[in-house]
mmCIF file of C-alpha atoms in Angstrom:
data_model
loop_
_atom_site.group_PDB
_atom_site.id
_atom_site.type_symbol
_atom_site.label_atom_id
_atom_site.label_comp_id
_atom_site.label_asym_id
_atom_site.label_seq_id
_atom_site.Cartn_x
_atom_site.Cartn_y
_atom_site.Cartn_z
ATOM 1 C CA MET B 25 33.426 15.239 77.259
ATOM 2 C CA ASN B 26 33.141 11.670 74.894
ATOM 3 C CA ARG B 27 29.631 11.658 75.955
ATOM 4 C CA LEU B 28 29.068 15.387 75.707
ATOM 5 C CA ARG B 29 30.777 15.573 72.832
ATOM 6 C CA HIS B 30 28.900 12.350 71.125
ATOM 7 C CA GLN B 31 25.238 13.862 72.360
ATOM 8 C CA LEU B 32 26.191 17.202 70.135
ATOM 9 C CA GLU B 33 27.220 15.034 67.213
ATOM 10 C CA ARG B 34 24.287 13.379 67.673
ATOM 11 C CA GLY B 35 22.120 17.136 67.857
ATOM 12 C CA HIS B 36 19.216 15.517 70.129
ATOM 13 C CA ARG B 37 17.166 18.439 71.564
ATOM 14 C CA THR B 38 15.124 18.961 74.581
ATOM 15 C CA ARG B 39 12.090 21.494 73.000
ATOM 16 C CA SER B 40 11.164 22.932 76.568
ATOM 17 C CA ALA B 41 7.786 24.218 76.961
ATOM 18 C CA GLY B 42 7.080 28.097 75.855
ATOM 19 C CA ASN B 43 10.273 27.891 73.144
ATOM 20 C CA ALA B 44 8.247 27.408 69.597
ATOM 21 C CA ALA B 45 10.741 26.231 67.156
ATOM 22 C CA HIS B 46 10.959 29.284 65.001
ATOM 23 C CA ALA B 47 11.417 31.911 68.270
ATOM 24 C CA LEU B 48 14.126 34.003 68.859
ATOM 25 C CA PRO B 49 13.335 34.616 72.912
ATOM 26 C CA SER B 50 15.741 37.204 74.950
ATOM 27 C CA ALA B 51 15.729 37.539 78.439
ATOM 28 C CA GLY B 52 15.261 41.493 79.398
ATOM 29 C CA HIS B 53 14.798 44.343 77.050
ATOM 30 C CA VAL B 54 14.707 43.183 73.228
ATOM 31 C CA PRO B 55 15.696 46.009 70.684
ATOM 32 C CA SER B 56 13.686 45.849 67.548
ATOM 33 C CA VAL B 57 15.174 43.971 64.734
ATOM 34 C CA ARG B 58 14.545 44.791 60.769
ATOM 35 C CA ARG B 59 15.805 43.580 57.975
ATOM 36 C CA GLY B 60 17.233 46.227 55.447
ATOM 37 C CA GLY B 61 19.755 46.883 52.507
ATOM 38 C CA GLY B 62 20.032 44.887 49.189
ATOM 39 C CA GLY B 63 16.571 43.378 48.383
ATOM 40 C CA ALA B 64 15.033 40.412 50.061
ATOM 41 C CA GLY B 65 16.686 40.907 53.041
ATOM 42 C CA GLY B 66 20.099 40.747 51.713
ATOM 43 C CA THR B 67 19.559 36.868 50.358
ATOM 44 C CA ARG B 68 22.730 36.097 47.781
ATOM 45 C CA LEU B 69 23.320 32.960 46.322
ATOM 46 C CA ALA B 70 25.376 32.076 43.181
ATOM 47 C CA ARG B 71 26.889 28.791 41.422
ATOM 48 C CA TRP B 72 30.629 28.103 40.514
ATOM 49 C CA PRO B 73 31.593 29.435 38.257
ATOM 50 C CA PRO B 74 30.381 32.734 39.096
ATOM 51 C CA ALA B 75 29.963 35.393 36.315
ATOM 52 C CA ARG B 76 32.668 37.932 35.078
ATOM 53 C CA ARG B 77 31.928 41.518 34.594
ATOM 54 C CA ASN B 78 34.569 44.074 34.290
ATOM 55 C CA GLY B 79 37.076 41.144 35.574
ATOM 56 C CA SER B 80 35.335 41.034 38.995
ATOM 57 C CA ARG B 81 33.248 38.710 40.524
ATOM 58 C CA SER B 82 29.216 38.707 40.085
ATOM 59 C CA HIS B 83 26.951 36.620 42.121
ATOM 60 C CA ARG B 84 23.823 35.455 40.730
ATOM 61 C CA ALA B 85 20.645 36.304 43.208
ATOM 62 C CA CYS B 86 18.022 33.911 43.760
ATOM 63 C CA HIS B 87 15.487 36.357 43.049
ATOM 64 C CA GLY B 88 12.746 35.037 45.526
ATOM 65 C CA ARG B 89 13.724 31.673 44.526
ATOM 66 C CA THR B 90 12.909 28.858 47.176
ATOM 67 C CA CYS B 91 15.765 26.271 47.790
ATOM 68 C CA HIS B 92 13.812 22.980 48.567
ATOM 69 C CA PRO B 93 15.214 19.789 49.915
ATOM 70 C CA GLY B 94 17.005 17.309 47.202
ATOM 71 C CA ARG B 95 16.633 14.086 47.114
ATOM 72 C CA GLY B 96 20.731 13.441 48.898
ATOM 73 C CA TYR B 97 23.324 12.329 46.380
ATOM 74 C CA GLY B 98 22.769 8.276 47.459
ATOM 75 C CA GLU B 99 19.484 8.885 45.186
ATOM 76 C CA GLY B 100 21.381 8.950 42.376
ATOM 77 C CA VAL B 101 22.157 13.213 42.386
ATOM 78 C CA ALA B 102 25.387 14.807 43.564
ATOM 79 C CA LEU B 103 25.788 16.124 46.768
ATOM 80 C CA SER B 104 24.106 19.502 47.482
ATOM 81 C CA LEU B 105 26.708 21.645 49.615
ATOM 82 C CA ALA B 106 26.406 25.442 50.731
ATOM 83 C CA VAL B 107 29.336 27.248 51.767
ATOM 84 C CA SER B 108 29.944 30.773 51.912
ATOM 85 C CA PRO B 109 32.155 32.436 49.114
ATOM 86 C CA CYS B 110 34.466 33.793 52.142
ATOM 87 C CA PRO B 111 38.370 32.871 51.395
ATOM 88 C CA ASN B 112 38.405 30.522 53.842
ATOM 89 C CA ASP B 113 35.515 28.060 52.802
ATOM 90 C CA THR B 114 36.522 28.298 49.414
ATOM 91 C CA PHE B 115 39.892 26.929 50.524
ATOM 92 C CA VAL B 116 38.900 24.698 53.080
ATOM 93 C CA PHE B 117 36.653 23.048 50.014
ATOM 94 C CA HIS B 118 38.038 23.411 47.037
ATOM 95 C CA ALA B 119 39.078 19.899 46.378
ATOM 96 C CA LEU B 120 35.960 18.697 47.373
ATOM 97 C CA VAL B 121 34.125 20.729 44.990
ATOM 98 C CA HIS B 122 36.092 20.063 42.043
ATOM 99 C CA GLY B 123 36.231 16.284 42.699
ATOM 100 C CA LEU B 124 39.403 15.805 43.805
ATOM 101 C CA VAL B 125 38.526 13.892 47.371
ATOM 102 C CA PRO B 126 38.827 10.123 46.411
ATOM 103 C CA GLY B 127 35.512 8.443 47.131
ATOM 104 C CA ALA B 128 33.425 11.701 47.282
ATOM 105 C CA PRO B 129 30.118 12.289 45.397
ATOM 106 C CA PRO B 130 29.701 14.746 43.285
ATOM 107 C CA VAL B 131 29.179 18.364 44.540
ATOM 108 C CA ASP B 132 26.606 20.709 43.499
ATOM 109 C CA VAL B 133 27.826 23.802 45.687
ATOM 110 C CA THR B 134 25.821 26.911 46.289
ATOM 111 C CA TYR B 135 27.574 30.260 47.879
ATOM 112 C CA ALA B 136 25.805 32.443 49.644
ATOM 113 C CA ASP B 137 25.966 34.684 52.982
ATOM 114 C CA VAL B 138 25.890 32.559 55.907
ATOM 115 C CA ASP B 139 22.452 33.988 57.064
ATOM 116 C CA VAL B 140 20.867 32.821 53.810
ATOM 117 C CA THR B 141 22.494 29.221 55.111
ATOM 118 C CA ASN B 142 20.588 29.643 58.090
ATOM 119 C CA THR B 143 17.252 30.105 56.912
ATOM 120 C CA ALA B 144 17.693 27.652 54.126
ATOM 121 C CA ALA B 145 18.917 24.692 56.470
ATOM 122 C CA GLU B 146 15.456 24.750 58.788
ATOM 123 C CA ARG B 147 14.101 23.910 54.868
ATOM 124 C CA GLY B 148 16.793 20.885 55.068
ATOM 125 C CA ALA B 149 17.923 22.708 51.520
ATOM 126 C CA PHE B 150 21.297 20.862 51.683
ATOM 127 C CA ASP B 151 22.821 17.890 52.175
ATOM 128 C CA LEU B 152 25.569 19.765 53.821
ATOM 129 C CA VAL B 153 25.678 23.241 54.947
ATOM 130 C CA LYS B 154 27.605 25.859 56.549
ATOM 131 C CA VAL B 155 25.457 27.583 59.557
ATOM 132 C CA SER B 156 26.058 29.774 62.234
ATOM 133 C CA TYR B 157 26.688 27.600 65.921
ATOM 134 C CA ALA B 158 24.605 29.981 66.822
ATOM 135 C CA ALA B 159 21.323 28.668 64.613
ATOM 136 C CA LEU B 160 22.233 24.735 66.015
ATOM 137 C CA PRO B 161 19.653 25.391 68.388
ATOM 138 C CA TRP B 162 16.606 24.796 65.662
ATOM 139 C CA LEU B 163 18.759 22.925 63.222
ATOM 140 C CA LEU B 164 19.939 19.743 65.266
ATOM 141 C CA ASP B 165 16.978 17.570 65.082
ATOM 142 C CA ASP B 166 17.574 17.490 61.020
ATOM 143 C CA TYR B 167 21.137 17.655 61.104
ATOM 144 C CA HIS B 168 23.939 16.224 62.708
ATOM 145 C CA LEU B 169 27.357 18.232 63.602
ATOM 146 C CA LEU B 170 30.241 17.752 61.588
ATOM 147 C CA PRO B 171 33.814 17.425 63.897
ATOM 148 C CA CYS B 172 35.675 19.757 60.780
ATOM 149 C CA GLY B 173 35.539 21.912 58.306
ATOM 150 C CA GLY B 174 34.370 24.872 60.284
ATOM 151 C CA ALA B 175 35.109 28.178 61.498
ATOM 152 C CA LEU B 176 36.312 28.200 65.386
ATOM 153 C CA GLY B 177 39.631 29.862 66.663
ATOM 154 C CA ARG B 178 41.289 32.334 68.741
ATOM 155 C CA GLY B 179 41.776 36.271 67.923
ATOM 156 C CA CYS B 180 39.082 35.770 65.095
ATOM 157 C CA GLY B 181 36.225 37.493 66.917
ATOM 158 C CA PRO B 182 32.976 39.745 65.556
ATOM 159 C CA LEU B 183 33.685 43.855 66.252
ATOM 160 C CA VAL B 184 31.483 45.971 66.649
ATOM 161 C CA LEU B 185 32.529 49.406 65.149
ATOM 162 C CA THR B 186 31.367 53.176 65.457
ATOM 163 C CA ARG B 187 32.050 56.199 63.740
ATOM 164 C CA GLY B 188 34.973 57.656 65.777
ATOM 165 C CA ASP B 189 34.409 61.298 64.588
ATOM 166 C CA HIS B 190 30.785 60.477 65.205
ATOM 167 C CA PRO B 191 29.886 63.099 68.005
ATOM 168 C CA ASP B 192 26.032 63.315 68.371
ATOM 169 C CA ARG B 193 25.678 59.613 68.237
ATOM 170 C CA PRO B 194 23.604 58.179 71.057
ATOM 171 C CA ASN B 195 24.660 58.486 74.277
ATOM 172 C CA ASP B 196 28.222 59.526 72.399
ATOM 173 C CA LEU B 197 28.797 55.811 72.828
ATOM 174 C CA ASP B 198 30.589 57.330 76.208
ATOM 175 C CA GLN B 199 32.458 54.851 78.223
ATOM 176 C CA PRO B 200 32.386 56.430 81.930
ATOM 177 C CA ASP B 201 34.807 55.749 84.013
ATOM 178 C CA ARG B 202 37.287 54.463 81.528
ATOM 179 C CA PRO B 203 41.075 53.840 82.950
ATOM 180 C CA GLU B 204 43.454 54.300 80.412
ATOM 181 C CA ARG B 205 45.692 51.123 79.535
ATOM 182 C CA PRO B 206 49.218 52.225 79.758
ATOM 183 C CA GLY B 207 50.766 51.349 76.517
ATOM 184 C CA ARG B 208 47.599 50.029 73.814
ATOM 185 C CA PRO B 209 45.791 52.989 73.856
ATOM 186 C CA ASP B 210 45.015 51.969 70.041
ATOM 187 C CA GLN B 211 43.196 48.797 71.177
ATOM 188 C CA PRO B 212 39.507 48.366 72.522
ATOM 189 C CA GLU B 213 39.583 47.565 76.242
ATOM 190 C CA ARG B 214 38.949 44.068 77.044
ATOM 191 C CA PRO B 215 36.074 44.296 79.326
ATOM 192 C CA GLU B 216 36.402 42.089 82.408
ATOM 193 C CA ARG B 217 32.648 40.723 82.619
ATOM 194 C CA LEU B 218 29.167 40.485 81.486
ATOM 195 C CA GLY B 219 27.772 43.068 82.660
ATOM 196 C CA GLY B 220 30.877 44.393 84.130
ATOM 197 C CA SER B 221 31.777 48.364 84.285
ATOM 198 C CA GLY B 222 33.200 50.155 81.784
ATOM 199 C CA ARG B 223 30.961 49.539 79.130
ATOM 200 C CA ALA B 224 30.466 51.317 76.242
ATOM 201 C CA ASP B 225 26.612 52.460 76.758
ATOM 202 C CA LEU B 226 24.748 51.529 72.871
ATOM 203 C CA SER B 227 21.082 51.928 74.040
ATOM 204 C CA GLY B 228 19.203 54.241 72.023
ATOM 205 C CA ALA B 229 21.621 53.473 68.847
ATOM 206 C CA THR B 230 20.709 51.488 65.790
ATOM 207 C CA VAL B 231 23.135 48.744 65.169
ATOM 208 C CA ALA B 232 23.545 47.217 61.654
ATOM 209 C CA VAL B 233 24.332 42.879 62.417
ATOM 210 C CA PRO B 234 25.125 40.336 59.175
ATOM 211 C CA GLY B 235 22.138 38.381 60.633
ATOM 212 C CA ASP B 236 20.106 37.608 63.566
ATOM 213 C CA ARG B 237 20.867 33.937 64.099
ATOM 214 C CA THR B 238 24.345 34.285 63.884
ATOM 215 C CA THR B 239 27.228 33.803 66.288
ATOM 216 C CA ALA B 240 27.990 37.192 66.063
ATOM 217 C CA TYR B 241 24.914 38.873 67.282
ATOM 218 C CA LEU B 242 24.584 35.772 70.036
ATOM 219 C CA LEU B 243 27.841 37.246 71.225
ATOM 220 C CA PHE B 244 26.623 40.754 71.111
ATOM 221 C CA ARG B 245 23.558 40.121 72.647
ATOM 222 C CA LEU B 246 25.548 38.561 75.396
ATOM 223 C CA TRP B 247 27.969 41.643 75.804
ATOM 224 C CA ALA B 248 25.175 43.711 75.765
ATOM 225 C CA ALA B 249 22.408 42.584 77.595
ATOM 226 C CA ASP B 250 22.788 44.782 80.318
ATOM 227 C CA ARG B 251 22.748 47.961 78.196
ATOM 228 C CA PRO B 252 20.937 46.676 74.539
ATOM 229 C CA PRO B 253 20.302 49.125 71.489
ATOM 230 C CA ALA B 254 17.298 50.569 70.506
ATOM 231 C CA ARG B 255 16.979 48.841 67.343
ATOM 232 C CA ILE B 256 18.759 45.903 65.303
ATOM 233 C CA GLU B 257 18.821 46.118 61.731
ATOM 234 C CA VAL B 258 20.212 42.872 59.763
ATOM 235 C CA VAL B 259 21.530 43.560 56.348
ATOM 236 C CA PRO B 260 23.968 42.529 53.957
ATOM 237 C CA PHE B 261 27.591 41.903 55.526
ATOM 238 C CA HIS B 262 28.951 44.396 52.774
ATOM 239 C CA GLU B 263 26.817 46.724 53.658
ATOM 240 C CA ILE B 264 27.773 47.119 57.205
ATOM 241 C CA MET B 265 30.750 49.266 57.086
ATOM 242 C CA PRO B 266 29.799 51.777 54.378
ATOM 243 C CA GLY B 267 26.083 51.882 56.603
ATOM 244 C CA VAL B 268 28.562 53.114 59.237
ATOM 245 C CA ALA B 269 31.069 55.091 58.146
ATOM 246 C CA ALA B 270 27.873 57.298 56.695
ATOM 247 C CA GLY B 271 26.070 57.475 59.482
ATOM 248 C CA ARG B 272 23.023 55.234 59.074
ATOM 249 C CA TYR B 273 23.828 53.247 61.572
ATOM 250 C CA ASP B 274 25.433 54.037 64.990
ATOM 251 C CA ALA B 275 27.793 50.922 65.068
ATOM 252 C CA GLY B 276 28.164 47.665 63.243
ATOM 253 C CA LEU B 277 28.776 44.126 63.813
ATOM 254 C CA VAL B 278 31.568 43.183 61.415
ATOM 255 C CA ILE B 279 33.415 39.414 61.058
ATOM 256 C CA HIS B 280 36.000 37.926 58.627
ATOM 257 C CA GLU B 281 37.942 40.677 56.206
ATOM 258 C CA ALA B 282 36.514 43.624 58.531
ATOM 259 C CA ARG B 283 39.039 42.926 61.277
ATOM 260 C CA PHE B 284 42.265 43.665 58.648
ATOM 261 C CA THR B 285 39.765 45.866 56.634
ATOM 262 C CA TYR B 286 37.595 48.440 58.474
ATOM 263 C CA PRO B 287 40.414 51.675 59.085
ATOM 264 C CA ARG B 288 39.589 52.124 55.369
ATOM 265 C CA HIS B 289 36.141 53.469 56.228
ATOM 266 C CA GLY B 290 37.469 55.582 59.322
ATOM 267 C CA LEU B 291 35.870 53.169 61.828
ATOM 268 C CA THR B 292 36.990 52.237 65.102
ATOM 269 C CA ALA B 293 36.790 49.108 67.320
ATOM 270 C CA LEU B 294 34.356 49.842 70.134
ATOM 271 C CA VAL B 295 35.218 46.370 70.875
ATOM 272 C CA ASP B 296 36.679 42.885 69.975
ATOM 273 C CA LEU B 297 33.882 40.582 71.167
ATOM 274 C CA GLY B 298 36.494 37.482 70.788
ATOM 275 C CA GLU B 299 38.817 39.096 73.021
ATOM 276 C CA TRP B 300 36.241 39.539 75.481
ATOM 277 C CA TRP B 301 34.809 35.896 74.906
ATOM 278 C CA GLU B 302 38.183 34.188 75.458
ATOM 279 C CA ALA B 303 38.945 36.917 78.360
ATOM 280 C CA ASP B 304 35.833 35.252 80.275
ATOM 281 C CA THR B 305 35.780 31.968 78.949
ATOM 282 C CA GLY B 306 39.338 31.050 78.116
ATOM 283 C CA LEU B 307 38.023 29.066 75.314
ATOM 284 C CA PRO B 308 38.379 29.876 71.739
ATOM 285 C CA ILE B 309 35.801 30.829 69.340
ATOM 286 C CA PRO B 310 32.607 29.054 67.379
ATOM 287 C CA LEU B 311 31.770 31.120 64.361
ATOM 288 C CA GLY B 312 30.620 28.636 61.804
ATOM 289 C CA ALA B 313 29.917 24.905 61.959
ATOM 290 C CA ILE B 314 29.639 21.983 58.886
ATOM 291 C CA LEU B 315 26.335 20.160 59.767
ATOM 292 C CA ALA B 316 25.205 17.262 57.284
ATOM 293 C CA ARG B 317 21.780 16.253 56.597
ATOM 294 C CA ARG B 318 20.627 13.863 58.655
ATOM 295 C CA GLY B 319 19.044 10.300 56.543
ATOM 296 C CA ALA B 320 21.057 12.066 53.155
ATOM 297 C CA VAL B 321 24.603 11.903 53.835
ATOM 298 C CA ASP B 322 26.675 9.467 56.380
ATOM 299 C CA PRO B 323 28.387 12.249 58.266
ATOM 300 C CA GLU B 324 31.128 9.902 59.319
ATOM 301 C CA ALA B 325 31.695 9.781 55.623
ATOM 302 C CA ALA B 326 31.209 13.424 54.954
ATOM 303 C CA ALA B 327 34.047 14.135 57.656
ATOM 304 C CA GLY B 328 36.323 12.219 55.957
ATOM 305 C CA TRP B 329 35.949 14.303 52.295
ATOM 306 C CA ILE B 330 36.396 17.182 54.151
ATOM 307 C CA ARG B 331 38.953 16.476 56.284
ATOM 308 C CA GLU B 332 40.776 15.539 52.986
ATOM 309 C CA SER B 333 39.810 18.526 51.331
ATOM 310 C CA VAL B 334 41.421 20.471 54.299
ATOM 311 C CA ARG B 335 44.475 18.647 53.631
ATOM 312 C CA GLN B 336 45.209 18.647 50.196
ATOM 313 C CA ALA B 337 44.272 22.533 50.703
ATOM 314 C CA TRP B 338 47.013 22.890 53.303
ATOM 315 C CA ALA B 339 49.074 20.539 51.013
ATOM 316 C CA ASP B 340 49.032 22.648 48.167
ATOM 317 C CA PRO B 341 47.394 26.081 48.670
ATOM 318 C CA ALA B 342 48.211 27.507 45.401
ATOM 319 C CA ALA B 343 45.705 24.991 43.873
ATOM 320 C CA SER B 344 42.946 26.339 45.189
ATOM 321 C CA ARG B 345 44.120 30.064 44.699
ATOM 322 C CA GLU B 346 42.677 31.020 41.489
ATOM 323 C CA TYR B 347 39.260 29.667 43.140
ATOM 324 C CA VAL B 348 39.201 31.205 46.190
ATOM 325 C CA LEU B 349 40.261 34.842 44.507
ATOM 326 C CA ALA B 350 37.294 34.376 42.173
ATOM 327 C CA HIS B 351 34.685 34.090 45.007
ATOM 328 C CA ALA B 352 36.739 36.681 47.293
ATOM 329 C CA GLN B 353 34.187 39.332 46.542
ATOM 330 C CA GLU B 354 37.230 42.047 45.455
ATOM 331 C CA MET B 355 39.576 41.525 48.193
ATOM 332 C CA GLU B 356 43.360 42.093 47.569
ATOM 333 C CA PRO B 357 45.205 39.276 47.975
ATOM 334 C CA ASP B 358 47.515 39.653 51.138
ATOM 335 C CA VAL B 359 43.836 40.267 53.234
ATOM 336 C CA VAL B 360 42.677 36.706 51.540
ATOM 337 C CA ASP B 361 45.752 35.450 52.746
ATOM 338 C CA ARG B 362 45.648 36.675 56.207
ATOM 339 C CA HIS B 363 41.674 35.464 56.259
ATOM 340 C CA ILE B 364 42.751 32.302 55.229
ATOM 341 C CA GLY B 365 45.530 32.167 57.744
ATOM 342 C CA LEU B 366 43.323 33.597 61.044
ATOM 343 C CA TYR B 367 40.110 30.997 60.129
ATOM 344 C CA VAL B 368 41.791 28.015 58.712
ATOM 345 C CA ASN B 369 43.631 26.166 61.462
ATOM 346 C CA ASP B 370 43.952 22.721 63.795
ATOM 347 C CA PHE B 371 40.341 23.437 64.523
ATOM 348 C CA THR B 372 38.613 23.200 61.003
ATOM 349 C CA ALA B 373 40.644 19.567 60.940
ATOM 350 C CA ASP B 374 38.934 18.602 63.838
ATOM 351 C CA LEU B 375 37.143 20.253 66.844
ATOM 352 C CA GLY B 376 38.754 18.839 69.686
ATOM 353 C CA ASP B 377 37.750 19.066 73.393
ATOM 354 C CA ALA B 378 38.353 23.070 73.541
ATOM 355 C CA GLY B 379 36.074 22.870 70.158
ATOM 356 C CA PHE B 380 33.383 20.931 71.315
ATOM 357 C CA ALA B 381 33.613 23.307 75.078
ATOM 358 C CA ALA B 382 33.257 25.944 73.209
ATOM 359 C CA VAL B 383 30.418 25.509 71.405
ATOM 360 C CA GLU B 384 28.610 23.719 74.877
ATOM 361 C CA ALA B 385 30.120 27.821 76.734
ATOM 362 C CA LEU B 386 28.100 29.394 74.182
ATOM 363 C CA LEU B 387 24.823 27.318 73.634
ATOM 364 C CA GLY B 388 24.557 26.770 77.219
ATOM 365 C CA ARG B 389 25.524 30.427 78.141
ATOM 366 C CA ALA B 390 22.290 31.748 75.347
ATOM 367 C CA ALA B 391 19.974 29.094 76.885
ATOM 368 C CA TYR B 392 20.310 29.916 80.469
ATOM 369 C CA ALA B 393 20.106 33.375 79.469
ATOM 370 C CA GLY B 394 16.842 32.706 77.140
ATOM 371 C CA LEU B 395 18.574 33.788 74.431
ATOM 372 C CA VAL B 396 18.280 30.758 72.410
ATOM 373 C CA PRO B 397 16.078 27.039 73.172
ATOM 374 C CA GLN B 398 17.835 24.405 75.014
ATOM 375 C CA THR B 399 20.249 21.655 73.578
ATOM 376 C CA SER B 400 21.547 18.587 74.833
ATOM 377 C CA SER B 401 25.027 20.563 74.425
ATOM 378 C CA SER B 402 23.461 22.965 76.491
ATOM 379 C CA LEU B 403 23.345 23.624 81.034
ATOM 380 C CA ALA B 404 20.433 20.580 81.012
ATOM 381 C CA THR B 405 22.978 18.134 80.153
ATOM 382 C CA ALA B 406 26.785 19.746 79.831
ATOM 383 C CA TRP B 407 26.668 20.908 83.431
ATOM 384 C CA THR B 408 24.510 17.960 85.044
ATOM 385 C CA SER B 409 26.999 15.123 83.160
#
């Protein structure tokens, strides 16, 4: 395991023939993917402090601006950091962003949805950046994976949501021959394994997803491999639940605080992909990773800064409260607390053996299915070491 961890952190990638650097290959039927929603593919970038309008936070959109690689903090400029505005990220990085970590450089922070940071990282736009684990095969030649600061855990997986009262959606999203589960009629049944019986049929459906290189979408593709939907639409995360509720999409793939708020939209959880993954692998779900740009940041030093930032966050949660709430997209304080409690955990301080095993399993299965390029942490190396 130590060898595998070293290889994954160093990030060397095996380029296999037929896998273009920017291709997103898949096995079997490929649903059409379209980007929709609020302008520029849903791109949202903002900086701290946020502008206030009528008591709420307002993002400053990039309006087509291209993020170019910075010179790096070692050349006399601030360290560039990109994270999401979600409570787990702002809680974790509060001390680092505000200059409270001894020995850490000044930080120039950008807040963006993970679909935006995944793309920006391919251009080397930031020194430290939060990305989806699913995007690692395209990034590890240029970035180190840090063993801390990210989002990985149990009971925190993506959900596939539908309108429970919508009788005419494709195939009625029927789940034939599904036995009832005594005692838990309100919970989505956990599929036994990929391709097993009792799987909801999304063929013919349009599904809204928050990004085509997100871990949520990769898990969805693994789960729905035998019955993929007809069309995928990439839309801003905040538009997914309202869009499903309004009937614009037959189903929606959601993450983070949507676990706590989807019933308000009159939606039903068709499947909890976290439950499915954990039942199938016994491993936690690797959602978001922190990367350090090669040649710009010492990964060991960066890991130390982030761990100290995490330590301070846990030691004094009140210190980051105003900052977290300012970026929480009008989320209620109790939802913010539940969000942080779920996504900031022991894996945030250190991935450990279980965390690295989860990353290896996700990328290995995806590479085997032809969904991502093969990396040194997937089948070619992990199962022959």
